[in-house]
PDB file of N, CA and C in Angstrom:
ATOM      1  N   MET A   1     -53.724 -39.178  30.525  1.00  0.00           N
ATOM      2  CA  MET A   1     -54.641 -38.845  31.596  1.00  0.00           C
ATOM      3  C   MET A   1     -54.463 -39.775  32.773  1.00  0.00           C
ATOM      4  N   GLY A   2     -54.111 -41.028  32.538  1.00  0.00           N
ATOM      5  CA  GLY A   2     -54.021 -41.995  33.613  1.00  0.00           C
ATOM      6  C   GLY A   2     -53.055 -41.615  34.711  1.00  0.00           C
ATOM      7  N   ALA A   3     -51.891 -41.126  34.329  1.00  0.00           N
ATOM      8  CA  ALA A   3     -50.889 -40.780  35.339  1.00  0.00           C
ATOM      9  C   ALA A   3     -51.376 -39.654  36.242  1.00  0.00           C
ATOM     10  N   GLU A   4     -52.160 -38.742  35.694  1.00  0.00           N
ATOM     11  CA  GLU A   4     -52.652 -37.621  36.469  1.00  0.00           C
ATOM     12  C   GLU A   4     -53.593 -38.053  37.578  1.00  0.00           C
ATOM     13  N   ILE A   5     -54.246 -39.197  37.425  1.00  0.00           N
ATOM     14  CA  ILE A   5     -55.178 -39.665  38.448  1.00  0.00           C
ATOM     15  C   ILE A   5     -54.599 -40.822  39.261  1.00  0.00           C
ATOM     16  N   GLY A   6     -53.310 -41.106  39.054  1.00  0.00           N
ATOM     17  CA  GLY A   6     -52.643 -42.135  39.827  1.00  0.00           C
ATOM     18  C   GLY A   6     -52.720 -43.527  39.231  1.00  0.00           C
ATOM     19  N   ALA A   7     -53.233 -43.663  38.018  1.00  0.00           N
ATOM     20  CA  ALA A   7     -53.314 -44.985  37.387  1.00  0.00           C
ATOM     21  C   ALA A   7     -51.934 -45.409  36.903  1.00  0.00           C
ATOM     22  N   THR A   8     -51.671 -46.696  36.961  1.00  0.00           N
ATOM     23  CA  THR A   8     -50.399 -47.202  36.444  1.00  0.00           C
ATOM     24  C   THR A   8     -50.496 -47.558  34.971  1.00  0.00           C
ATOM     25  N   THR A   9     -51.693 -47.643  34.453  1.00  0.00           N
ATOM     26  CA  THR A   9     -51.883 -47.906  33.030  1.00  0.00           C
ATOM     27  C   THR A   9     -53.231 -47.358  32.589  1.00  0.00           C
ATOM     28  N   SER A  10     -53.310 -46.983  31.344  1.00  0.00           N
ATOM     29  CA  SER A  10     -54.572 -46.500  30.776  1.00  0.00           C
ATOM     30  C   SER A  10     -54.742 -47.123  29.403  1.00  0.00           C
ATOM     31  N   VAL A  11     -55.969 -47.470  29.079  1.00  0.00           N
ATOM     32  CA  VAL A  11     -56.269 -48.025  27.762  1.00  0.00           C
ATOM     33  C   VAL A  11     -57.391 -47.201  27.163  1.00  0.00           C
ATOM     34  N   PHE A  12     -57.164 -46.718  25.961  1.00  0.00           N
ATOM     35  CA  PHE A  12     -58.184 -45.988  25.242  1.00  0.00           C
ATOM     36  C   PHE A  12     -58.606 -46.853  24.070  1.00  0.00           C
ATOM     37  N   PRO A  13     -59.842 -47.327  24.051  1.00  0.00           N
ATOM     38  CA  PRO A  13     -60.287 -48.227  22.992  1.00  0.00           C
ATOM     39  C   PRO A  13     -60.155 -47.587  21.616  1.00  0.00           C
ATOM     40  N   TYR A  14     -59.745 -48.381  20.654  1.00  0.00           N
ATOM     41  CA  TYR A  14     -59.604 -47.918  19.277  1.00  0.00           C
ATOM     42  C   TYR A  14     -60.977 -47.835  18.629  1.00  0.00           C
ATOM     43  N   ASN A  15     -61.236 -46.717  17.952  1.00  0.00           N
ATOM     44  CA  ASN A  15     -62.501 -46.556  17.239  1.00  0.00           C
ATOM     45  C   ASN A  15     -62.288 -45.657  16.023  1.00  0.00           C
ATOM     46  N   HIS A  16     -63.366 -45.342  15.322  1.00  0.00           N
ATOM     47  CA  HIS A  16     -63.255 -44.540  14.103  1.00  0.00           C
ATOM     48  C   HIS A  16     -62.704 -43.141  14.372  1.00  0.00           C
ATOM     49  N   ARG A  17     -62.968 -42.590  15.541  1.00  0.00           N
ATOM     50  CA  ARG A  17     -62.436 -41.263  15.856  1.00  0.00           C
ATOM     51  C   ARG A  17     -60.921 -41.300  16.015  1.00  0.00           C
ATOM     52  N   MET A  18     -60.425 -42.370  16.638  1.00  0.00           N
ATOM     53  CA  MET A  18     -58.984 -42.497  16.793  1.00  0.00           C
ATOM     54  C   MET A  18     -58.330 -42.677  15.421  1.00  0.00           C
ATOM     55  N   ARG A  19     -58.995 -43.449  14.543  1.00  0.00           N
ATOM     56  CA  ARG A  19     -58.473 -43.644  13.188  1.00  0.00           C
ATOM     57  C   ARG A  19     -58.369 -42.290  12.473  1.00  0.00           C
ATOM     58  N   THR A  20     -59.417 -41.483  12.553  1.00  0.00           N
ATOM     59  CA  THR A  20     -59.413 -40.166  11.919  1.00  0.00           C
ATOM     60  C   THR A  20     -58.290 -39.307  12.475  1.00  0.00           C
ATOM     61  N   TYR A  21     -58.123 -39.331  13.788  1.00  0.00           N
ATOM     62  CA  TYR A  21     -57.048 -38.555  14.422  1.00  0.00           C
ATOM     63  C   TYR A  21     -55.685 -38.993  13.892  1.00  0.00           C
ATOM     64  N   LEU A  22     -55.460 -40.285  13.840  1.00  0.00           N
ATOM     65  CA  LEU A  22     -54.181 -40.783  13.350  1.00  0.00           C
ATOM     66  C   LEU A  22     -53.947 -40.359  11.907  1.00  0.00           C
ATOM     67  N   GLU A  23     -54.970 -40.434  11.089  1.00  0.00           N
ATOM     68  CA  GLU A  23     -54.824 -40.025   9.688  1.00  0.00           C
ATOM     69  C   GLU A  23     -54.535 -38.528   9.571  1.00  0.00           C
ATOM     70  N   LYS A  24     -55.258 -37.715  10.327  1.00  0.00           N
ATOM     71  CA  LYS A  24     -55.089 -36.255  10.255  1.00  0.00           C
ATOM     72  C   LYS A  24     -53.736 -35.803  10.799  1.00  0.00           C
ATOM     73  N   THR A  25     -53.104 -36.624  11.624  1.00  0.00           N
ATOM     74  CA  THR A  25     -51.804 -36.259  12.190  1.00  0.00           C
ATOM     75  C   THR A  25     -50.665 -36.989  11.487  1.00  0.00           C
ATOM     76  N   GLY A  26     -50.937 -37.442  10.256  1.00  0.00           N
ATOM     77  CA  GLY A  26     -49.879 -38.038   9.436  1.00  0.00           C
ATOM     78  C   GLY A  26     -49.479 -39.441   9.839  1.00  0.00           C
ATOM     79  N   ARG A  27     -50.360 -40.163  10.514  1.00  0.00           N
ATOM     80  CA  ARG A  27     -50.031 -41.515  10.959  1.00  0.00           C
ATOM     81  C   ARG A  27     -51.026 -42.538  10.415  1.00  0.00           C
ATOM     82  N   GLY A  28     -51.351 -42.372   9.128  1.00  0.00           N
ATOM     83  CA  GLY A  28     -52.284 -43.276   8.476  1.00  0.00           C
ATOM     84  C   GLY A  28     -51.822 -44.718   8.467  1.00  0.00           C
ATOM     85  N   GLU A  29     -50.508 -44.932   8.376  1.00  0.00           N
ATOM     86  CA  GLU A  29     -49.977 -46.305   8.388  1.00  0.00           C
ATOM     87  C   GLU A  29     -50.266 -46.988   9.729  1.00  0.00           C
ATOM     88  N   ILE A  30     -50.161 -46.237  10.794  1.00  0.00           N
ATOM     89  CA  ILE A  30     -50.468 -46.799  12.121  1.00  0.00           C
ATOM     90  C   ILE A  30     -51.959 -47.118  12.208  1.00  0.00           C
ATOM     91  N   ALA A  31     -52.794 -46.231  11.660  1.00  0.00           N
ATOM     92  CA  ALA A  31     -54.240 -46.480  11.658  1.00  0.00           C
ATOM     93  C   ALA A  31     -54.561 -47.750  10.881  1.00  0.00           C
ATOM     94  N   ALA A  32     -53.875 -47.966   9.776  1.00  0.00           N
ATOM     95  CA  ALA A  32     -54.123 -49.169   8.976  1.00  0.00           C
ATOM     96  C   ALA A  32     -53.786 -50.431   9.762  1.00  0.00           C
ATOM     97  N   VAL A  33     -52.689 -50.404  10.497  1.00  0.00           N
ATOM     98  CA  VAL A  33     -52.320 -51.561  11.315  1.00  0.00           C
ATOM     99  C   VAL A  33     -53.325 -51.734  12.456  1.00  0.00           C
ATOM    100  N   ALA A  34     -53.724 -50.634  13.071  1.00  0.00           N
ATOM    101  CA  ALA A  34     -54.708 -50.705  14.148  1.00  0.00           C
ATOM    102  C   ALA A  34     -56.024 -51.280  13.634  1.00  0.00           C
ATOM    103  N   ASP A  35     -56.399 -50.927  12.399  1.00  0.00           N
ATOM    104  CA  ASP A  35     -57.624 -51.487  11.814  1.00  0.00           C
ATOM    105  C   ASP A  35     -57.545 -53.012  11.720  1.00  0.00           C
ATOM    106  N   GLU A  36     -56.367 -53.511  11.401  1.00  0.00           N
ATOM    107  CA  GLU A  36     -56.187 -54.975  11.302  1.00  0.00           C
ATOM    108  C   GLU A  36     -56.407 -55.668  12.639  1.00  0.00           C
ATOM    109  N   TYR A  37     -56.065 -54.974  13.715  1.00  0.00           N
ATOM    110  CA  TYR A  37     -56.120 -55.577  15.054  1.00  0.00           C
ATOM    111  C   TYR A  37     -57.168 -54.916  15.945  1.00  0.00           C
ATOM    112  N   LYS A  38     -58.134 -54.230  15.360  1.00  0.00           N
ATOM    113  CA  LYS A  38     -59.083 -53.458  16.161  1.00  0.00           C
ATOM    114  C   LYS A  38     -59.878 -54.307  17.147  1.00  0.00           C
ATOM    115  N   ASP A  39     -60.060 -55.589  16.846  1.00  0.00           N
ATOM    116  CA  ASP A  39     -60.786 -56.451  17.794  1.00  0.00           C
ATOM    117  C   ASP A  39     -59.980 -56.693  19.069  1.00  0.00           C
ATOM    118  N   LEU A  40     -58.679 -56.441  19.027  1.00  0.00           N
ATOM    119  CA  LEU A  40     -57.831 -56.595  20.217  1.00  0.00           C
ATOM    120  C   LEU A  40     -57.644 -55.272  20.964  1.00  0.00           C
ATOM    121  N   LEU A  41     -58.098 -54.177  20.355  1.00  0.00           N
ATOM    122  CA  LEU A  41     -57.861 -52.852  20.924  1.00  0.00           C
ATOM    123  C   LEU A  41     -59.112 -52.262  21.554  1.00  0.00           C
ATOM    124  N   VAL A  42     -59.931 -53.122  22.108  1.00  0.00           N
ATOM    125  CA  VAL A  42     -61.169 -52.726  22.786  1.00  0.00           C
ATOM    126  C   VAL A  42     -61.242 -53.467  24.125  1.00  0.00           C
ATOM    127  N   PRO A  43     -62.090 -52.993  25.025  1.00  0.00           N
ATOM    128  CA  PRO A  43     -62.226 -53.713  26.305  1.00  0.00           C
ATOM    129  C   PRO A  43     -62.772 -55.122  26.086  1.00  0.00           C
ATOM    130  N   ASP A  44     -62.425 -56.023  26.970  1.00  0.00           N
ATOM    131  CA  ASP A  44     -62.979 -57.371  26.915  1.00  0.00           C
ATOM    132  C   ASP A  44     -64.481 -57.312  27.138  1.00  0.00           C
ATOM    133  N   GLU A  45     -65.203 -58.160  26.437  1.00  0.00           N
ATOM    134  CA  GLU A  45     -66.644 -58.200  26.598  1.00  0.00           C
ATOM    135  C   GLU A  45     -66.987 -58.548  28.049  1.00  0.00           C
ATOM    136  N   GLY A  46     -67.895 -57.781  28.626  1.00  0.00           N
ATOM    137  CA  GLY A  46     -68.308 -58.027  30.003  1.00  0.00           C
ATOM    138  C   GLY A  46     -67.366 -57.487  31.062  1.00  0.00           C
ATOM    139  N   CYS A  47     -66.336 -56.765  30.641  1.00  0.00           N
ATOM    140  CA  CYS A  47     -65.386 -56.265  31.641  1.00  0.00           C
ATOM    141  C   CYS A  47     -66.071 -55.244  32.545  1.00  0.00           C
ATOM    142  N   GLU A  48     -65.553 -55.122  33.741  1.00  0.00           N
ATOM    143  CA  GLU A  48     -66.062 -54.154  34.696  1.00  0.00           C
ATOM    144  C   GLU A  48     -64.901 -53.314  35.198  1.00  0.00           C
ATOM    145  N   TYR A  49     -65.187 -52.060  35.470  1.00  0.00           N
ATOM    146  CA  TYR A  49     -64.168 -51.148  35.967  1.00  0.00           C
ATOM    147  C   TYR A  49     -64.445 -50.846  37.432  1.00  0.00           C
ATOM    148  N   ASP A  50     -63.382 -50.703  38.206  1.00  0.00           N
ATOM    149  CA  ASP A  50     -63.590 -50.394  39.614  1.00  0.00           C
ATOM    150  C   ASP A  50     -63.859 -48.902  39.820  1.00  0.00           C
ATOM    151  N   GLN A  51     -63.561 -48.094  38.798  1.00  0.00           N
ATOM    152  CA  GLN A  51     -63.839 -46.670  38.893  1.00  0.00           C
ATOM    153  C   GLN A  51     -64.004 -46.106  37.487  1.00  0.00           C
ATOM    154  N   ILE A  52     -65.002 -45.283  37.308  1.00  0.00           N
ATOM    155  CA  ILE A  52     -65.204 -44.589  36.038  1.00  0.00           C
ATOM    156  C   ILE A  52     -65.175 -43.100  36.336  1.00  0.00           C
ATOM    157  N   ILE A  53     -64.359 -42.392  35.595  1.00  0.00           N
ATOM    158  CA  ILE A  53     -64.253 -40.947  35.769  1.00  0.00           C
ATOM    159  C   ILE A  53     -64.784 -40.297  34.499  1.00  0.00           C
ATOM    160  N   GLU A  54     -65.819 -39.493  34.649  1.00  0.00           N
ATOM    161  CA  GLU A  54     -66.394 -38.792  33.508  1.00  0.00           C
ATOM    162  C   GLU A  54     -65.934 -37.344  33.550  1.00  0.00           C
ATOM    163  N   LEU A  55     -65.538 -36.830  32.400  1.00  0.00           N
ATOM    164  CA  LEU A  55     -65.073 -35.456  32.296  1.00  0.00           C
ATOM    165  C   LEU A  55     -66.011 -34.654  31.416  1.00  0.00           C
ATOM    166  N   ASN A  56     -66.351 -33.472  31.852  1.00  0.00           N
ATOM    167  CA  ASN A  56     -67.098 -32.535  31.023  1.00  0.00           C
ATOM    168  C   ASN A  56     -66.056 -31.647  30.355  1.00  0.00           C
ATOM    169  N   LEU A  57     -65.788 -31.898  29.081  1.00  0.00           N
ATOM    170  CA  LEU A  57     -64.731 -31.175  28.383  1.00  0.00           C
ATOM    171  C   LEU A  57     -65.018 -29.685  28.273  1.00  0.00           C
ATOM    172  N   ASP A  58     -66.279 -29.290  28.388  1.00  0.00           N
ATOM    173  CA  ASP A  58     -66.617 -27.869  28.348  1.00  0.00           C
ATOM    174  C   ASP A  58     -66.116 -27.124  29.585  1.00  0.00           C
ATOM    175  N   GLU A  59     -65.832 -27.850  30.644  1.00  0.00           N
ATOM    176  CA  GLU A  59     -65.391 -27.208  31.885  1.00  0.00           C
ATOM    177  C   GLU A  59     -63.870 -27.191  32.036  1.00  0.00           C
ATOM    178  N   LEU A  60     -63.148 -27.846  31.147  1.00  0.00           N
ATOM    179  CA  LEU A  60     -61.696 -27.890  31.250  1.00  0.00           C
ATOM    180  C   LEU A  60     -61.073 -26.590  30.769  1.00  0.00           C
ATOM    181  N   ARG A  61     -60.035 -26.158  31.463  1.00  0.00           N
ATOM    182  CA  ARG A  61     -59.268 -24.994  31.030  1.00  0.00           C
ATOM    183  C   ARG A  61     -57.885 -25.481  30.636  1.00  0.00           C
ATOM    184  N   PRO A  62     -57.352 -24.994  29.520  1.00  0.00           N
ATOM    185  CA  PRO A  62     -56.010 -25.429  29.105  1.00  0.00           C
ATOM    186  C   PRO A  62     -54.955 -25.009  30.122  1.00  0.00           C
ATOM    187  N   HIS A  63     -54.005 -25.897  30.368  1.00  0.00           N
ATOM    188  CA  HIS A  63     -52.916 -25.659  31.307  1.00  0.00           C
ATOM    189  C   HIS A  63     -51.572 -25.868  30.618  1.00  0.00           C
ATOM    190  N   ILE A  64     -50.561 -25.273  31.192  1.00  0.00           N
ATOM    191  CA  ILE A  64     -49.177 -25.514  30.794  1.00  0.00           C
ATOM    192  C   ILE A  64     -48.478 -26.110  32.001  1.00  0.00           C
ATOM    193  N   ASN A  65     -47.773 -27.206  31.791  1.00  0.00           N
ATOM    194  CA  ASN A  65     -47.040 -27.845  32.893  1.00  0.00           C
ATOM    195  C   ASN A  65     -45.623 -27.300  32.947  1.00  0.00           C
ATOM    196  N   GLY A  66     -45.097 -27.242  34.169  1.00  0.00           N
ATOM    197  CA  GLY A  66     -43.720 -26.823  34.361  1.00  0.00           C
ATOM    198  C   GLY A  66     -43.671 -25.346  34.716  1.00  0.00           C
ATOM    199  N   PRO A  67     -42.523 -24.753  34.744  1.00  0.00           N
ATOM    200  CA  PRO A  67     -41.267 -25.383  34.372  1.00  0.00           C
ATOM    201  C   PRO A  67     -40.696 -26.231  35.506  1.00  0.00           C
ATOM    202  N   PHE A  68     -39.707 -26.965  35.182  1.00  0.00           N
ATOM    203  CA  PHE A  68     -38.900 -27.741  36.114  1.00  0.00           C
ATOM    204  C   PHE A  68     -39.539 -29.024  36.619  1.00  0.00           C
ATOM    205  N   THR A  69     -40.837 -29.165  36.561  1.00  0.00           N
ATOM    206  CA  THR A  69     -41.478 -30.378  37.026  1.00  0.00           C
ATOM    207  C   THR A  69     -42.831 -30.532  36.335  1.00  0.00           C
ATOM    208  N   PRO A  70     -43.182 -31.705  35.856  1.00  0.00           N
ATOM    209  CA  PRO A  70     -44.430 -31.871  35.123  1.00  0.00           C
ATOM    210  C   PRO A  70     -45.693 -31.757  35.978  1.00  0.00           C
ATOM    211  N   ASP A  71     -45.565 -31.835  37.291  1.00  0.00           N
ATOM    212  CA  ASP A  71     -46.773 -31.744  38.112  1.00  0.00           C
ATOM    213  C   ASP A  71     -47.061 -30.307  38.583  1.00  0.00           C
ATOM    214  N   LEU A  72     -46.303 -29.343  38.066  1.00  0.00           N
ATOM    215  CA  LEU A  72     -46.534 -27.945  38.374  1.00  0.00           C
ATOM    216  C   LEU A  72     -47.293 -27.340  37.187  1.00  0.00           C
ATOM    217  N   ALA A  73     -48.620 -27.323  37.264  1.00  0.00           N
ATOM    218  CA  ALA A  73     -49.444 -26.874  36.141  1.00  0.00           C
ATOM    219  C   ALA A  73     -50.093 -25.535  36.450  1.00  0.00           C
ATOM    220  N   HIS A  74     -50.219 -24.715  35.405  1.00  0.00           N
ATOM    221  CA  HIS A  74     -50.837 -23.406  35.539  1.00  0.00           C
ATOM    222  C   HIS A  74     -51.821 -23.205  34.394  1.00  0.00           C
ATOM    223  N   PRO A  75     -52.980 -22.610  34.661  1.00  0.00           N
ATOM    224  CA  PRO A  75     -53.885 -22.285  33.566  1.00  0.00           C
ATOM    225  C   PRO A  75     -53.177 -21.349  32.581  1.00  0.00           C
ATOM    226  N   VAL A  76     -53.394 -21.563  31.292  1.00  0.00           N
ATOM    227  CA  VAL A  76     -52.751 -20.740  30.268  1.00  0.00           C
ATOM    228  C   VAL A  76     -53.041 -19.263  30.513  1.00  0.00           C
ATOM    229  N   SER A  77     -54.239 -18.957  30.934  1.00  0.00           N
ATOM    230  CA  SER A  77     -54.623 -17.561  31.162  1.00  0.00           C
ATOM    231  C   SER A  77     -53.825 -16.904  32.287  1.00  0.00           C
ATOM    232  N   GLU A  78     -53.186 -17.702  33.137  1.00  0.00           N
ATOM    233  CA  GLU A  78     -52.451 -17.160  34.283  1.00  0.00           C
ATOM    234  C   GLU A  78     -50.945 -17.334  34.181  1.00  0.00           C
ATOM    235  N   VAL A  79     -50.461 -18.039  33.173  1.00  0.00           N
ATOM    236  CA  VAL A  79     -49.047 -18.415  33.142  1.00  0.00           C
ATOM    237  C   VAL A  79     -48.119 -17.198  33.044  1.00  0.00           C
ATOM    238  N   GLY A  80     -48.534 -16.146  32.330  1.00  0.00           N
ATOM    239  CA  GLY A  80     -47.691 -14.948  32.237  1.00  0.00           C
ATOM    240  C   GLY A  80     -47.492 -14.299  33.594  1.00  0.00           C
ATOM    241  N   ALA A  81     -48.560 -14.132  34.332  1.00  0.00           N
ATOM    242  CA  ALA A  81     -48.478 -13.513  35.659  1.00  0.00           C
ATOM    243  C   ALA A  81     -47.660 -14.372  36.614  1.00  0.00           C
ATOM    244  N   VAL A  82     -47.845 -15.684  36.543  1.00  0.00           N
ATOM    245  CA  VAL A  82     -47.093 -16.595  37.415  1.00  0.00           C
ATOM    246  C   VAL A  82     -45.600 -16.534  37.073  1.00  0.00           C
ATOM    247  N   ALA A  83     -45.291 -16.480  35.767  1.00  0.00           N
ATOM    248  CA  ALA A  83     -43.887 -16.411  35.347  1.00  0.00           C
ATOM    249  C   ALA A  83     -43.240 -15.123  35.849  1.00  0.00           C
ATOM    250  N   LYS A  84     -43.935 -14.010  35.719  1.00  0.00           N
ATOM    251  CA  LYS A  84     -43.386 -12.738  36.208  1.00  0.00           C
ATOM    252  C   LYS A  84     -43.177 -12.789  37.718  1.00  0.00           C
ATOM    253  N   LYS A  85     -44.169 -13.297  38.437  1.00  0.00           N
ATOM    254  CA  LYS A  85     -44.096 -13.377  39.903  1.00  0.00           C
ATOM    255  C   LYS A  85     -42.906 -14.208  40.358  1.00  0.00           C
ATOM    256  N   ASN A  86     -42.617 -15.311  39.629  1.00  0.00           N
ATOM    257  CA  ASN A  86     -41.546 -16.220  40.032  1.00  0.00           C
ATOM    258  C   ASN A  86     -40.211 -15.943  39.348  1.00  0.00           C
ATOM    259  N   GLY A  87     -40.169 -14.926  38.506  1.00  0.00           N
ATOM    260  CA  GLY A  87     -38.915 -14.584  37.834  1.00  0.00           C
ATOM    261  C   GLY A  87     -38.505 -15.597  36.775  1.00  0.00           C
ATOM    262  N   TRP A  88     -39.480 -16.286  36.200  1.00  0.00           N
ATOM    263  CA  TRP A  88     -39.178 -17.262  35.151  1.00  0.00           C
ATOM    264  C   TRP A  88     -39.001 -16.554  33.818  1.00  0.00           C
ATOM    265  N   PRO A  89     -38.285 -17.170  32.879  1.00  0.00           N
ATOM    266  CA  PRO A  89     -38.127 -16.549  31.555  1.00  0.00           C
ATOM    267  C   PRO A  89     -39.496 -16.313  30.907  1.00  0.00           C
ATOM    268  N   LEU A  90     -39.635 -15.189  30.227  1.00  0.00           N
ATOM    269  CA  LEU A  90     -40.902 -14.832  29.597  1.00  0.00           C
ATOM    270  C   LEU A  90     -40.904 -15.130  28.098  1.00  0.00           C
ATOM    271  N   GLU A  91     -39.733 -15.396  27.542  1.00  0.00           N
ATOM    272  CA  GLU A  91     -39.652 -15.691  26.114  1.00  0.00           C
ATOM    273  C   GLU A  91     -40.017 -17.152  25.875  1.00  0.00           C
ATOM    274  N   VAL A  92     -40.916 -17.394  24.911  1.00  0.00           N
ATOM    275  CA  VAL A  92     -41.316 -18.750  24.549  1.00  0.00           C
ATOM    276  C   VAL A  92     -40.471 -19.202  23.379  1.00  0.00           C
ATOM    277  N   LYS A  93     -39.840 -20.356  23.503  1.00  0.00           N
ATOM    278  CA  LYS A  93     -38.962 -20.881  22.467  1.00  0.00           C
ATOM    279  C   LYS A  93     -39.343 -22.317  22.145  1.00  0.00           C
ATOM    280  N   VAL A  94     -38.878 -22.756  20.992  1.00  0.00           N
ATOM    281  CA  VAL A  94     -39.021 -24.148  20.584  1.00  0.00           C
ATOM    282  C   VAL A  94     -37.653 -24.801  20.779  1.00  0.00           C
ATOM    283  N   GLY A  95     -37.651 -25.981  21.406  1.00  0.00           N
ATOM    284  CA  GLY A  95     -36.402 -26.712  21.582  1.00  0.00           C
ATOM    285  C   GLY A  95     -35.841 -27.146  20.236  1.00  0.00           C
ATOM    286  N   GLU A  96     -34.552 -27.067  20.075  1.00  0.00           N
ATOM    287  CA  GLU A  96     -33.903 -27.476  18.826  1.00  0.00           C
ATOM    288  C   GLU A  96     -32.848 -28.526  19.104  1.00  0.00           C
ATOM    289  N   ASP A  97     -32.577 -29.302  18.068  1.00  0.00           N
ATOM    290  CA  ASP A  97     -31.525 -30.320  18.180  1.00  0.00           C
ATOM    291  C   ASP A  97     -30.166 -29.688  18.214  1.00  0.00           C
TER     292      ASP A  97
END
């Protein structure tokens, strides 16, 4: 998310939800290491931010980025029409080695 708003770095504090996510996505070993260092994976006590951006996730619409450039995003609901209009390939494929 940071790059989308022009930030050069983003930090997401480690918490129980992140641990659950890591476990559910097959990265339990990483969660175990993060648990060991969780006191280092949070904001410094008393820290202040120069800007806070709050997002209402209920208002977000899924987008697909590209093709050809990551900053060219289209709502999923419109990507078929945009692809036809621009003559882009309509077949969806998975990249292979």
